[in-house]
Amino acid sequence: MPARPPEPSIANLRDAPGDDESLALYWRFYWAVAAAQLARWLPRRPARVLDLAGGTARSGAQAAAAGHDVIEVLDPHLGRRRPGDPTRASRPGGNGVLATKSHILPAEFGAAAPRPGENGSAARTGAAGPAPVPGTAPFRGTAPAAAPVAAPAAARRVIADSGALGFLTDACVDAVVAENRVLSHHLVTEAAVAEIARVLKPGGRVLLSVDSLTLGMALLAEQNCWAHLSDVPSAEVLLVPWPDGTITRCFWADQLRELLTDAGLEVEWIRPRTALSPSTVEHVLATSPRALPRLVRTELSAPLNDDSLGVHLLASARRRDH
């Protein structure tokens, strides 16, 4: 039996810019899994989707390509690249985004009315997307992957704080996608999740990913922060410094479940983004590059559980009807 390849340290998955591409095959698998999970999760009927990943993931473009009316929030404070990011986050004035004093969306989006003295124009680019879909019903359950529900459209972009959605009125979106660990960047995650719950329609759903405590502990160990590691079991909040000087918040599954529940959301499921280990994926794809679809199907068929192992946790939750 051939020797198994050494298991990469979880801390090595930071894959900071300039590092080698030793886990390039794993990240290719990771984003293929993320796309398949989102395709299954998105509503089957046309819906208004708020994307908070800010251009650092493909979620907004994927939802728009599926025919949904997408509002994509570009947060200028979350512009640093993170592990395996397919692109760098957009910054004000970059990628053709018009930075204006006002970050207010038009009333057709269910946006809050401009305050006196504010410019009511939107910060957005690209071809105009589809007209808002009136009377979109709340949706439930996990929809299987399906053909596009309408003609593809460009996501409408707004420059704003993704953790404070004051430019949107209450209960104005059908779904929120907070992919690429955006909520781990908001250290007071409770406030960001409360805003998500506020803008969701009753029955609306949120799909989010965060850094796991497994990743956080590995990063602390790599930086020889042993005293901090000893405090982890009793810590209610774990803020972990990254080698580039930024800080993210990490979660156990139980902590994430409690946070979502306290915000008035009903947790549908929590699972690791990928159950297959990076070394297994790298070994299989290096040996058989055509095995990617099979690996993705294997990942999607893994039973749902609250296991906190894995570098990132993925969760789906629904706003209660009452």
PDB file of C-alpha atoms in Angstrom:
ATOM      1  CA  MET A   1       0.000   0.000   0.000  1.00  0.00           C
ATOM      2  CA  PRO A   2       1.515   3.376  -0.946  1.00  0.00           C
ATOM      3  CA  ALA A   3       2.319   5.736   1.891  1.00  0.00           C
ATOM      4  CA  ARG A   4      -0.276   8.420   2.510  1.00  0.00           C
ATOM      5  CA  PRO A   5       0.850  11.991   1.860  1.00  0.00           C
ATOM      6  CA  PRO A   6       1.526  14.033   4.999  1.00  0.00           C
ATOM      7  CA  GLU A   7      -1.513  15.874   6.321  1.00  0.00           C
ATOM      8  CA  PRO A   8      -1.084  19.630   5.836  1.00  0.00           C
ATOM      9  CA  SER A   9      -1.383  21.682   8.989  1.00  0.00           C
ATOM     10  CA  ILE A  10      -4.750  23.430   9.186  1.00  0.00           C
ATOM     11  CA  ALA A  11      -2.841  26.610   9.927  1.00  0.00           C
ATOM     12  CA  ASN A  12      -1.149  26.301   6.526  1.00  0.00           C
ATOM     13  CA  LEU A  13      -4.560  26.794   4.918  1.00  0.00           C
ATOM     14  CA  ARG A  14      -4.216  30.523   5.416  1.00  0.00           C
ATOM     15  CA  ASP A  15      -2.568  30.480   1.945  1.00  0.00           C
ATOM     16  CA  ALA A  16      -1.576  34.135   2.242  1.00  0.00           C
ATOM     17  CA  PRO A  17      -0.675  36.041  -0.932  1.00  0.00           C
ATOM     18  CA  GLY A  18       2.812  35.113  -2.047  1.00  0.00           C
ATOM     19  CA  ASP A  19       2.779  31.688  -0.410  1.00  0.00           C
ATOM     20  CA  ASP A  20       3.359  28.618  -2.535  1.00  0.00           C
ATOM     21  CA  GLU A  21       0.446  26.920  -4.229  1.00  0.00           C
ATOM     22  CA  SER A  22       0.823  23.600  -2.417  1.00  0.00           C
ATOM     23  CA  LEU A  23      -2.935  23.497  -1.753  1.00  0.00           C
ATOM     24  CA  ALA A  24      -4.112  24.824  -5.106  1.00  0.00           C
ATOM     25  CA  LEU A  25      -5.947  21.576  -5.881  1.00  0.00           C
ATOM     26  CA  TYR A  26      -7.740  21.692  -2.554  1.00  0.00           C
ATOM     27  CA  TRP A  27      -8.917  25.278  -3.135  1.00  0.00           C
ATOM     28  CA  ARG A  28     -10.162  24.297  -6.583  1.00  0.00           C
ATOM     29  CA  PHE A  29     -12.205  21.565  -4.891  1.00  0.00           C
ATOM     30  CA  TYR A  30     -13.289  23.945  -2.103  1.00  0.00           C
ATOM     31  CA  TRP A  31     -14.822  26.484  -4.481  1.00  0.00           C
ATOM     32  CA  ALA A  32     -16.453  23.778  -6.595  1.00  0.00           C
ATOM     33  CA  VAL A  33     -18.115  22.485  -3.415  1.00  0.00           C
ATOM     34  CA  ALA A  34     -19.149  26.013  -2.401  1.00  0.00           C
ATOM     35  CA  ALA A  35     -20.782  26.594  -5.796  1.00  0.00           C
ATOM     36  CA  ALA A  36     -22.651  23.285  -5.622  1.00  0.00           C
ATOM     37  CA  GLN A  37     -23.841  23.968  -2.066  1.00  0.00           C
ATOM     38  CA  LEU A  38     -25.102  27.408  -3.046  1.00  0.00           C
ATOM     39  CA  ALA A  39     -26.879  26.014  -6.116  1.00  0.00           C
ATOM     40  CA  ARG A  40     -28.749  23.568  -3.901  1.00  0.00           C
ATOM     41  CA  TRP A  41     -29.558  26.242  -1.333  1.00  0.00           C
ATOM     42  CA  LEU A  42     -30.819  29.051  -3.585  1.00  0.00           C
ATOM     43  CA  PRO A  43     -34.607  29.357  -3.921  1.00  0.00           C
ATOM     44  CA  ARG A  44     -36.144  27.779  -6.996  1.00  0.00           C
ATOM     45  CA  ARG A  45     -38.391  30.780  -7.669  1.00  0.00           C
ATOM     46  CA  PRO A  46     -37.145  34.299  -8.523  1.00  0.00           C
ATOM     47  CA  ALA A  47     -36.171  36.033  -5.304  1.00  0.00           C
ATOM     48  CA  ARG A  48     -34.370  39.103  -4.032  1.00  0.00           C
ATOM     49  CA  VAL A  49     -30.973  38.022  -2.702  1.00  0.00           C
ATOM     50  CA  LEU A  50     -28.616  40.167  -0.614  1.00  0.00           C
ATOM     51  CA  ASP A  51     -24.981  39.115  -1.084  1.00  0.00           C
ATOM     52  CA  LEU A  52     -22.546  40.273   1.618  1.00  0.00           C
ATOM     53  CA  ALA A  53     -19.396  38.564   0.337  1.00  0.00           C
ATOM     54  CA  GLY A  54     -18.434  41.795  -1.396  1.00  0.00           C
ATOM     55  CA  GLY A  55     -16.949  40.427  -4.596  1.00  0.00           C
ATOM     56  CA  THR A  56     -14.490  38.137  -2.785  1.00  0.00           C
ATOM     57  CA  ALA A  57     -16.549  35.087  -3.724  1.00  0.00           C
ATOM     58  CA  ARG A  58     -18.624  34.042  -6.712  1.00  0.00           C
ATOM     59  CA  SER A  59     -21.885  33.820  -4.778  1.00  0.00           C
ATOM     60  CA  GLY A  60     -23.447  37.054  -6.024  1.00  0.00           C
ATOM     61  CA  ALA A  61     -22.660  36.340  -9.668  1.00  0.00           C
ATOM     62  CA  GLN A  62     -23.922  32.775  -9.295  1.00  0.00           C
ATOM     63  CA  ALA A  63     -27.221  33.914  -7.789  1.00  0.00           C
ATOM     64  CA  ALA A  64     -27.663  36.517 -10.538  1.00  0.00           C
ATOM     65  CA  ALA A  65     -26.892  33.911 -13.206  1.00  0.00           C
ATOM     66  CA  ALA A  66     -29.651  31.772 -11.702  1.00  0.00           C
ATOM     67  CA  GLY A  67     -32.100  34.602 -12.399  1.00  0.00           C
ATOM     68  CA  HIS A  68     -32.367  36.147  -8.938  1.00  0.00           C
ATOM     69  CA  ASP A  69     -32.465  39.883  -8.233  1.00  0.00           C
ATOM     70  CA  VAL A  70     -29.138  40.362  -6.436  1.00  0.00           C
ATOM     71  CA  ILE A  71     -27.937  43.266  -4.295  1.00  0.00           C
ATOM     72  CA  GLU A  72     -24.186  42.879  -3.814  1.00  0.00           C
ATOM     73  CA  VAL A  73     -22.641  44.833  -0.930  1.00  0.00           C
ATOM     74  CA  LEU A  74     -19.054  45.970  -1.443  1.00  0.00           C
ATOM     75  CA  ASP A  75     -17.534  46.737   1.958  1.00  0.00           C
ATOM     76  CA  PRO A  76     -14.384  48.875   1.591  1.00  0.00           C
ATOM     77  CA  HIS A  77     -13.220  47.768   5.036  1.00  0.00           C
ATOM     78  CA  LEU A  78     -13.097  44.093   4.051  1.00  0.00           C
ATOM     79  CA  GLY A  79     -10.690  44.387   1.145  1.00  0.00           C
ATOM     80  CA  ARG A  80      -7.958  41.959   2.201  1.00  0.00           C
ATOM     81  CA  ARG A  81      -7.554  38.632   0.501  1.00  0.00           C
ATOM     82  CA  ARG A  82      -8.238  35.523   2.569  1.00  0.00           C
ATOM     83  CA  PRO A  83      -7.471  31.817   2.220  1.00  0.00           C
ATOM     84  CA  GLY A  84      -8.325  30.572  -1.233  1.00  0.00           C
ATOM     85  CA  ASP A  85     -10.217  33.706  -2.245  1.00  0.00           C
ATOM     86  CA  PRO A  86     -10.867  33.537  -6.001  1.00  0.00           C
ATOM     87  CA  THR A  87     -10.512  37.305  -6.316  1.00  0.00           C
ATOM     88  CA  ARG A  88      -9.498  40.272  -4.240  1.00  0.00           C
ATOM     89  CA  ALA A  89     -12.268  42.282  -2.650  1.00  0.00           C
ATOM     90  CA  SER A  90     -13.357  45.358  -4.520  1.00  0.00           C
ATOM     91  CA  ARG A  91     -12.463  48.755  -3.118  1.00  0.00           C
ATOM     92  CA  PRO A  92     -14.230  52.086  -3.651  1.00  0.00           C
ATOM     93  CA  GLY A  93     -13.574  53.336  -7.145  1.00  0.00           C
ATOM     94  CA  GLY A  94     -12.198  49.958  -8.282  1.00  0.00           C
ATOM     95  CA  ASN A  95     -13.683  47.595 -10.837  1.00  0.00           C
ATOM     96  CA  GLY A  96     -15.855  50.405 -12.182  1.00  0.00           C
ATOM     97  CA  VAL A  97     -17.773  50.855  -8.928  1.00  0.00           C
ATOM     98  CA  LEU A  98     -18.951  54.414  -8.471  1.00  0.00           C
ATOM     99  CA  ALA A  99     -18.248  55.656  -4.945  1.00  0.00           C
ATOM    100  CA  THR A 100     -20.788  58.275  -3.911  1.00  0.00           C
ATOM    101  CA  LYS A 101     -21.410  60.125  -0.675  1.00  0.00           C
ATOM    102  CA  SER A 102     -24.705  58.321  -0.323  1.00  0.00           C
ATOM    103  CA  HIS A 103     -24.866  54.562  -0.205  1.00  0.00           C
ATOM    104  CA  ILE A 104     -28.652  54.489  -0.511  1.00  0.00           C
ATOM    105  CA  LEU A 105     -30.340  52.077  -2.875  1.00  0.00           C
ATOM    106  CA  PRO A 106     -33.351  53.186  -4.929  1.00  0.00           C
ATOM    107  CA  ALA A 107     -36.769  52.745  -3.361  1.00  0.00           C
ATOM    108  CA  GLU A 108     -37.430  49.893  -5.780  1.00  0.00           C
ATOM    109  CA  PHE A 109     -35.053  47.795  -3.685  1.00  0.00           C
ATOM    110  CA  GLY A 110     -37.005  48.414  -0.511  1.00  0.00           C
ATOM    111  CA  ALA A 111     -34.265  50.776   0.598  1.00  0.00           C
ATOM    112  CA  ALA A 112     -34.579  53.242   3.409  1.00  0.00           C
ATOM    113  CA  ALA A 113     -35.531  56.723   2.267  1.00  0.00           C
ATOM    114  CA  PRO A 114     -32.620  59.176   1.948  1.00  0.00           C
ATOM    115  CA  ARG A 115     -32.145  61.494   4.906  1.00  0.00           C
ATOM    116  CA  PRO A 116     -32.461  65.240   4.379  1.00  0.00           C
ATOM    117  CA  GLY A 117     -29.442  66.587   2.558  1.00  0.00           C
ATOM    118  CA  GLU A 118     -28.326  63.171   1.271  1.00  0.00           C
ATOM    119  CA  ASN A 119     -27.939  62.202  -2.337  1.00  0.00           C
ATOM    120  CA  GLY A 120     -30.421  59.429  -2.991  1.00  0.00           C
ATOM    121  CA  SER A 121     -28.531  57.880  -5.880  1.00  0.00           C
ATOM    122  CA  ALA A 122     -27.227  54.349  -5.675  1.00  0.00           C
ATOM    123  CA  ALA A 123     -23.643  53.191  -5.837  1.00  0.00           C
ATOM    124  CA  ARG A 124     -23.890  50.512  -8.465  1.00  0.00           C
ATOM    125  CA  THR A 125     -22.453  49.396 -11.764  1.00  0.00           C
ATOM    126  CA  GLY A 126     -23.125  47.033 -14.625  1.00  0.00           C
ATOM    127  CA  ALA A 127     -26.142  46.533 -16.776  1.00  0.00           C
ATOM    128  CA  ALA A 128     -29.447  47.008 -15.089  1.00  0.00           C
ATOM    129  CA  GLY A 129     -30.696  43.814 -13.572  1.00  0.00           C
ATOM    130  CA  PRO A 130     -34.235  42.488 -13.713  1.00  0.00           C
ATOM    131  CA  ALA A 131     -37.046  44.509 -12.252  1.00  0.00           C
ATOM    132  CA  PRO A 132     -37.843  43.626  -8.633  1.00  0.00           C
ATOM    133  CA  VAL A 133     -40.146  40.664  -8.331  1.00  0.00           C
ATOM    134  CA  PRO A 134     -43.249  41.802  -6.426  1.00  0.00           C
ATOM    135  CA  GLY A 135     -44.923  39.430  -4.046  1.00  0.00           C
ATOM    136  CA  THR A 136     -42.066  36.935  -3.967  1.00  0.00           C
ATOM    137  CA  ALA A 137     -43.237  34.313  -1.523  1.00  0.00           C
ATOM    138  CA  PRO A 138     -41.044  33.125   1.333  1.00  0.00           C
ATOM    139  CA  PHE A 139     -39.290  29.882   0.530  1.00  0.00           C
ATOM    140  CA  ARG A 140     -38.422  26.925   2.719  1.00  0.00           C
ATOM    141  CA  GLY A 141     -36.241  23.883   2.606  1.00  0.00           C
ATOM    142  CA  THR A 142     -33.181  23.222   0.508  1.00  0.00           C
ATOM    143  CA  ALA A 143     -33.852  23.427  -3.196  1.00  0.00           C
ATOM    144  CA  PRO A 144     -32.004  20.967  -5.422  1.00  0.00           C
ATOM    145  CA  ALA A 145     -29.800  22.249  -8.179  1.00  0.00           C
ATOM    146  CA  ALA A 146     -31.960  23.295 -11.096  1.00  0.00           C
ATOM    147  CA  ALA A 147     -31.898  25.205 -14.371  1.00  0.00           C
ATOM    148  CA  PRO A 148     -31.860  29.022 -14.104  1.00  0.00           C
ATOM    149  CA  VAL A 149     -35.219  30.352 -12.933  1.00  0.00           C
ATOM    150  CA  ALA A 150     -34.982  33.421 -15.183  1.00  0.00           C
ATOM    151  CA  ALA A 151     -32.659  35.161 -17.590  1.00  0.00           C
ATOM    152  CA  PRO A 152     -29.202  35.823 -16.083  1.00  0.00           C
ATOM    153  CA  ALA A 153     -28.619  39.385 -14.896  1.00  0.00           C
ATOM    154  CA  ALA A 154     -25.801  41.433 -13.415  1.00  0.00           C
ATOM    155  CA  ALA A 155     -25.783  41.865  -9.659  1.00  0.00           C
ATOM    156  CA  ARG A 156     -26.525  45.412  -8.527  1.00  0.00           C
ATOM    157  CA  ARG A 157     -23.749  46.761  -6.340  1.00  0.00           C
ATOM    158  CA  VAL A 158     -23.724  49.172  -3.427  1.00  0.00           C
ATOM    159  CA  ILE A 159     -20.760  50.361  -1.360  1.00  0.00           C
ATOM    160  CA  ALA A 160     -21.690  50.025   2.303  1.00  0.00           C
ATOM    161  CA  ASP A 161     -20.793  48.471   5.635  1.00  0.00           C
ATOM    162  CA  SER A 162     -21.811  44.831   5.324  1.00  0.00           C
ATOM    163  CA  GLY A 163     -22.322  44.661   9.085  1.00  0.00           C
ATOM    164  CA  ALA A 164     -24.726  47.624   9.270  1.00  0.00           C
ATOM    165  CA  LEU A 165     -27.464  47.425   6.661  1.00  0.00           C
ATOM    166  CA  GLY A 166     -29.145  50.731   7.439  1.00  0.00           C
ATOM    167  CA  PHE A 167     -29.685  51.428   3.739  1.00  0.00           C
ATOM    168  CA  LEU A 168     -32.303  48.652   3.657  1.00  0.00           C
ATOM    169  CA  THR A 169     -35.738  48.657   5.251  1.00  0.00           C
ATOM    170  CA  ASP A 170     -37.054  45.876   7.459  1.00  0.00           C
ATOM    171  CA  ALA A 171     -38.118  42.596   5.841  1.00  0.00           C
ATOM    172  CA  CYS A 172     -37.176  43.559   2.271  1.00  0.00           C
ATOM    173  CA  VAL A 173     -35.085  40.604   1.023  1.00  0.00           C
ATOM    174  CA  ASP A 174     -35.903  36.935   0.556  1.00  0.00           C
ATOM    175  CA  ALA A 175     -32.421  35.566   1.151  1.00  0.00           C
ATOM    176  CA  VAL A 176     -29.022  36.655   2.435  1.00  0.00           C
ATOM    177  CA  VAL A 177     -25.735  35.040   1.395  1.00  0.00           C
ATOM    178  CA  ALA A 178     -22.843  35.821   3.769  1.00  0.00           C
ATOM    179  CA  GLU A 179     -20.203  33.636   2.152  1.00  0.00           C
ATOM    180  CA  ASN A 180     -16.413  33.645   2.273  1.00  0.00           C
ATOM    181  CA  ARG A 181     -16.369  34.053   6.056  1.00  0.00           C
ATOM    182  CA  VAL A 182     -17.510  37.664   5.913  1.00  0.00           C
ATOM    183  CA  LEU A 183     -19.158  37.419   9.365  1.00  0.00           C
ATOM    184  CA  SER A 184     -15.879  36.324  10.943  1.00  0.00           C
ATOM    185  CA  HIS A 185     -14.437  39.682   9.853  1.00  0.00           C
ATOM    186  CA  HIS A 186     -17.127  41.471  11.887  1.00  0.00           C
ATOM    187  CA  LEU A 187     -15.834  40.922  15.402  1.00  0.00           C
ATOM    188  CA  VAL A 188     -19.176  41.925  16.949  1.00  0.00           C
ATOM    189  CA  THR A 189     -20.876  39.253  14.885  1.00  0.00           C
ATOM    190  CA  GLU A 190     -24.063  39.505  16.951  1.00  0.00           C
ATOM    191  CA  ALA A 191     -24.773  42.978  15.561  1.00  0.00           C
ATOM    192  CA  ALA A 192     -24.173  41.876  11.965  1.00  0.00           C
ATOM    193  CA  VAL A 193     -26.446  38.838  12.349  1.00  0.00           C
ATOM    194  CA  ALA A 194     -29.152  40.986  13.966  1.00  0.00           C
ATOM    195  CA  GLU A 195     -29.074  43.226  10.876  1.00  0.00           C
ATOM    196  CA  ILE A 196     -29.407  40.187   8.617  1.00  0.00           C
ATOM    197  CA  ALA A 197     -32.425  39.014  10.609  1.00  0.00           C
ATOM    198  CA  ARG A 198     -33.957  42.482  10.380  1.00  0.00           C
ATOM    199  CA  VAL A 199     -33.805  42.761   6.580  1.00  0.00           C
ATOM    200  CA  LEU A 200     -35.005  39.187   5.958  1.00  0.00           C
ATOM    201  CA  LYS A 201     -38.663  38.654   5.205  1.00  0.00           C
ATOM    202  CA  PRO A 202     -40.477  36.234   7.520  1.00  0.00           C
ATOM    203  CA  GLY A 203     -39.542  32.793   6.273  1.00  0.00           C
ATOM    204  CA  GLY A 204     -36.484  34.174   4.474  1.00  0.00           C
ATOM    205  CA  ARG A 205     -33.189  32.341   4.804  1.00  0.00           C
ATOM    206  CA  VAL A 206     -29.496  33.089   5.274  1.00  0.00           C
ATOM    207  CA  LEU A 207     -26.512  31.025   4.163  1.00  0.00           C
ATOM    208  CA  LEU A 208     -23.260  31.921   5.913  1.00  0.00           C
ATOM    209  CA  SER A 209     -19.737  30.664   6.468  1.00  0.00           C
ATOM    210  CA  VAL A 210     -17.365  31.473   9.350  1.00  0.00           C
ATOM    211  CA  ASP A 211     -13.926  30.470  10.574  1.00  0.00           C
ATOM    212  CA  SER A 212     -14.070  27.422  12.824  1.00  0.00           C
ATOM    213  CA  LEU A 213     -12.473  27.194  16.232  1.00  0.00           C
ATOM    214  CA  THR A 214     -10.370  24.355  14.841  1.00  0.00           C
ATOM    215  CA  LEU A 215      -8.758  26.823  12.454  1.00  0.00           C
ATOM    216  CA  GLY A 216      -8.394  29.431  15.188  1.00  0.00           C
ATOM    217  CA  MET A 217      -6.638  27.047  17.543  1.00  0.00           C
ATOM    218  CA  ALA A 218      -4.290  25.897  14.791  1.00  0.00           C
ATOM    219  CA  LEU A 219      -3.351  29.497  14.028  1.00  0.00           C
ATOM    220  CA  LEU A 220      -2.709  30.219  17.715  1.00  0.00           C
ATOM    221  CA  ALA A 221      -0.542  27.120  17.979  1.00  0.00           C
ATOM    222  CA  GLU A 222       1.455  28.082  14.908  1.00  0.00           C
ATOM    223  CA  GLN A 223       2.164  31.475  16.474  1.00  0.00           C
ATOM    224  CA  ASN A 224       3.151  29.835  19.796  1.00  0.00           C
ATOM    225  CA  CYS A 225       0.288  31.529  21.653  1.00  0.00           C
ATOM    226  CA  TRP A 226       0.087  28.704  24.173  1.00  0.00           C
ATOM    227  CA  ALA A 227      -1.271  30.872  26.987  1.00  0.00           C
ATOM    228  CA  HIS A 228      -4.148  31.943  24.771  1.00  0.00           C
ATOM    229  CA  LEU A 229      -4.805  28.351  23.744  1.00  0.00           C
ATOM    230  CA  SER A 230      -5.197  27.327  27.374  1.00  0.00           C
ATOM    231  CA  ASP A 231      -7.978  29.919  27.742  1.00  0.00           C
ATOM    232  CA  VAL A 232      -9.943  28.695  24.713  1.00  0.00           C
ATOM    233  CA  PRO A 233     -12.183  26.173  26.556  1.00  0.00           C
ATOM    234  CA  SER A 234     -13.550  28.895  28.835  1.00  0.00           C
ATOM    235  CA  ALA A 235     -13.688  31.698  26.266  1.00  0.00           C
ATOM    236  CA  GLU A 236     -17.067  32.895  25.053  1.00  0.00           C
ATOM    237  CA  VAL A 237     -15.508  34.807  22.165  1.00  0.00           C
ATOM    238  CA  LEU A 238     -12.329  33.809  20.326  1.00  0.00           C
ATOM    239  CA  LEU A 239     -10.604  36.528  18.303  1.00  0.00           C
ATOM    240  CA  VAL A 240      -7.599  35.190  16.411  1.00  0.00           C
ATOM    241  CA  PRO A 241      -4.785  37.304  14.923  1.00  0.00           C
ATOM    242  CA  TRP A 242      -3.610  36.394  11.427  1.00  0.00           C
ATOM    243  CA  PRO A 243      -0.004  36.696  10.247  1.00  0.00           C
ATOM    244  CA  ASP A 244      -0.938  39.770   8.183  1.00  0.00           C
ATOM    245  CA  GLY A 245      -2.111  41.600  11.315  1.00  0.00           C
ATOM    246  CA  THR A 246      -5.862  41.248  10.767  1.00  0.00           C
ATOM    247  CA  ILE A 247      -8.174  39.569  13.273  1.00  0.00           C
ATOM    248  CA  THR A 248     -11.094  37.215  12.715  1.00  0.00           C
ATOM    249  CA  ARG A 249     -13.619  35.612  15.026  1.00  0.00           C
ATOM    250  CA  CYS A 250     -13.842  31.820  15.225  1.00  0.00           C
ATOM    251  CA  PHE A 251     -16.741  29.625  16.340  1.00  0.00           C
ATOM    252  CA  TRP A 252     -17.680  26.212  17.605  1.00  0.00           C
ATOM    253  CA  ALA A 253     -20.867  24.929  16.019  1.00  0.00           C
ATOM    254  CA  ASP A 254     -22.737  25.355  19.328  1.00  0.00           C
ATOM    255  CA  GLN A 255     -21.602  28.978  19.583  1.00  0.00           C
ATOM    256  CA  LEU A 256     -22.751  29.680  16.047  1.00  0.00           C
ATOM    257  CA  ARG A 257     -26.095  28.016  16.698  1.00  0.00           C
ATOM    258  CA  GLU A 258     -26.634  30.113  19.824  1.00  0.00           C
ATOM    259  CA  LEU A 259     -25.712  33.331  18.023  1.00  0.00           C
ATOM    260  CA  LEU A 260     -28.196  32.675  15.219  1.00  0.00           C
ATOM    261  CA  THR A 261     -30.958  31.617  17.611  1.00  0.00           C
ATOM    262  CA  ASP A 262     -30.505  34.716  19.773  1.00  0.00           C
ATOM    263  CA  ALA A 263     -31.012  36.845  16.657  1.00  0.00           C
ATOM    264  CA  GLY A 264     -34.430  35.269  16.075  1.00  0.00           C
ATOM    265  CA  LEU A 265     -33.308  32.826  13.407  1.00  0.00           C
ATOM    266  CA  GLU A 266     -34.180  29.145  13.272  1.00  0.00           C
ATOM    267  CA  VAL A 267     -31.098  27.071  12.466  1.00  0.00           C
ATOM    268  CA  GLU A 268     -31.717  24.524   9.726  1.00  0.00           C
ATOM    269  CA  TRP A 269     -28.250  22.958   9.760  1.00  0.00           C
ATOM    270  CA  ILE A 270     -24.577  23.582  10.503  1.00  0.00           C
ATOM    271  CA  ARG A 271     -21.763  21.595   8.903  1.00  0.00           C
ATOM    272  CA  PRO A 272     -18.099  21.911   7.949  1.00  0.00           C
ATOM    273  CA  ARG A 273     -17.614  23.427   4.521  1.00  0.00           C
ATOM    274  CA  THR A 274     -15.698  20.302   3.519  1.00  0.00           C
ATOM    275  CA  ALA A 275     -15.540  17.005   5.364  1.00  0.00           C
ATOM    276  CA  LEU A 276     -12.829  15.594   3.111  1.00  0.00           C
ATOM    277  CA  SER A 277      -9.360  16.533   4.338  1.00  0.00           C
ATOM    278  CA  PRO A 278      -7.054  18.714   2.224  1.00  0.00           C
ATOM    279  CA  SER A 279      -4.459  15.933   1.970  1.00  0.00           C
ATOM    280  CA  THR A 280      -7.050  13.464   0.672  1.00  0.00           C
ATOM    281  CA  VAL A 281      -8.308  15.919  -1.926  1.00  0.00           C
ATOM    282  CA  GLU A 282      -4.787  16.866  -3.035  1.00  0.00           C
ATOM    283  CA  HIS A 283      -3.768  13.208  -3.341  1.00  0.00           C
ATOM    284  CA  VAL A 284      -6.843  12.188  -5.339  1.00  0.00           C
ATOM    285  CA  LEU A 285      -6.763  15.161  -7.727  1.00  0.00           C
ATOM    286  CA  ALA A 286      -3.013  14.896  -8.272  1.00  0.00           C
ATOM    287  CA  THR A 287      -3.491  11.258  -9.233  1.00  0.00           C
ATOM    288  CA  SER A 288      -6.720  11.716 -11.202  1.00  0.00           C
ATOM    289  CA  PRO A 289      -7.574  15.319 -12.193  1.00  0.00           C
ATOM    290  CA  ARG A 290     -10.917  14.191 -13.630  1.00  0.00           C
ATOM    291  CA  ALA A 291     -12.045  13.032 -10.176  1.00  0.00           C
ATOM    292  CA  LEU A 292     -13.207  16.503  -9.140  1.00  0.00           C
ATOM    293  CA  PRO A 293     -16.928  15.954  -9.912  1.00  0.00           C
ATOM    294  CA  ARG A 294     -16.843  12.674  -8.003  1.00  0.00           C
ATOM    295  CA  LEU A 295     -15.214  14.336  -4.995  1.00  0.00           C
ATOM    296  CA  VAL A 296     -17.802  17.104  -5.027  1.00  0.00           C
ATOM    297  CA  ARG A 297     -20.645  14.565  -5.135  1.00  0.00           C
ATOM    298  CA  THR A 298     -19.050  12.720  -2.224  1.00  0.00           C
ATOM    299  CA  GLU A 299     -18.880  15.929  -0.226  1.00  0.00           C
ATOM    300  CA  LEU A 300     -22.498  16.843  -0.955  1.00  0.00           C
ATOM    301  CA  SER A 301     -23.696  13.413   0.130  1.00  0.00           C
ATOM    302  CA  ALA A 302     -21.924  13.582   3.497  1.00  0.00           C
ATOM    303  CA  PRO A 303     -24.445  13.516   6.383  1.00  0.00           C
ATOM    304  CA  LEU A 304     -25.232  16.868   7.973  1.00  0.00           C
ATOM    305  CA  ASN A 305     -23.943  17.272  11.513  1.00  0.00           C
ATOM    306  CA  ASP A 306     -22.694  19.932  13.907  1.00  0.00           C
ATOM    307  CA  ASP A 307     -19.093  18.759  13.699  1.00  0.00           C
ATOM    308  CA  SER A 308     -16.785  21.739  14.206  1.00  0.00           C
ATOM    309  CA  LEU A 309     -13.851  20.036  12.503  1.00  0.00           C
ATOM    310  CA  GLY A 310     -12.706  21.652   9.301  1.00  0.00           C
ATOM    311  CA  VAL A 311     -11.376  25.128   8.676  1.00  0.00           C
ATOM    312  CA  HIS A 312     -14.750  26.777   8.009  1.00  0.00           C
ATOM    313  CA  LEU A 313     -18.301  26.170   9.163  1.00  0.00           C
ATOM    314  CA  LEU A 314     -21.293  26.578   6.855  1.00  0.00           C
ATOM    315  CA  ALA A 315     -24.768  27.251   8.249  1.00  0.00           C
ATOM    316  CA  SER A 316     -28.286  27.761   6.960  1.00  0.00           C
ATOM    317  CA  ALA A 317     -30.936  29.501   9.043  1.00  0.00           C
ATOM    318  CA  ARG A 318     -34.440  30.855   8.522  1.00  0.00           C
ATOM    319  CA  ARG A 319     -36.187  33.865   9.979  1.00  0.00           C
ATOM    320  CA  ARG A 320     -39.159  32.744  12.017  1.00  0.00           C
ATOM    321  CA  ASP A 321     -42.554  33.571  10.606  1.00  0.00           C
ATOM    322  CA  HIS A 322     -43.629  35.190  13.878  1.00  0.00           C
TER     323      HIS A 322
END
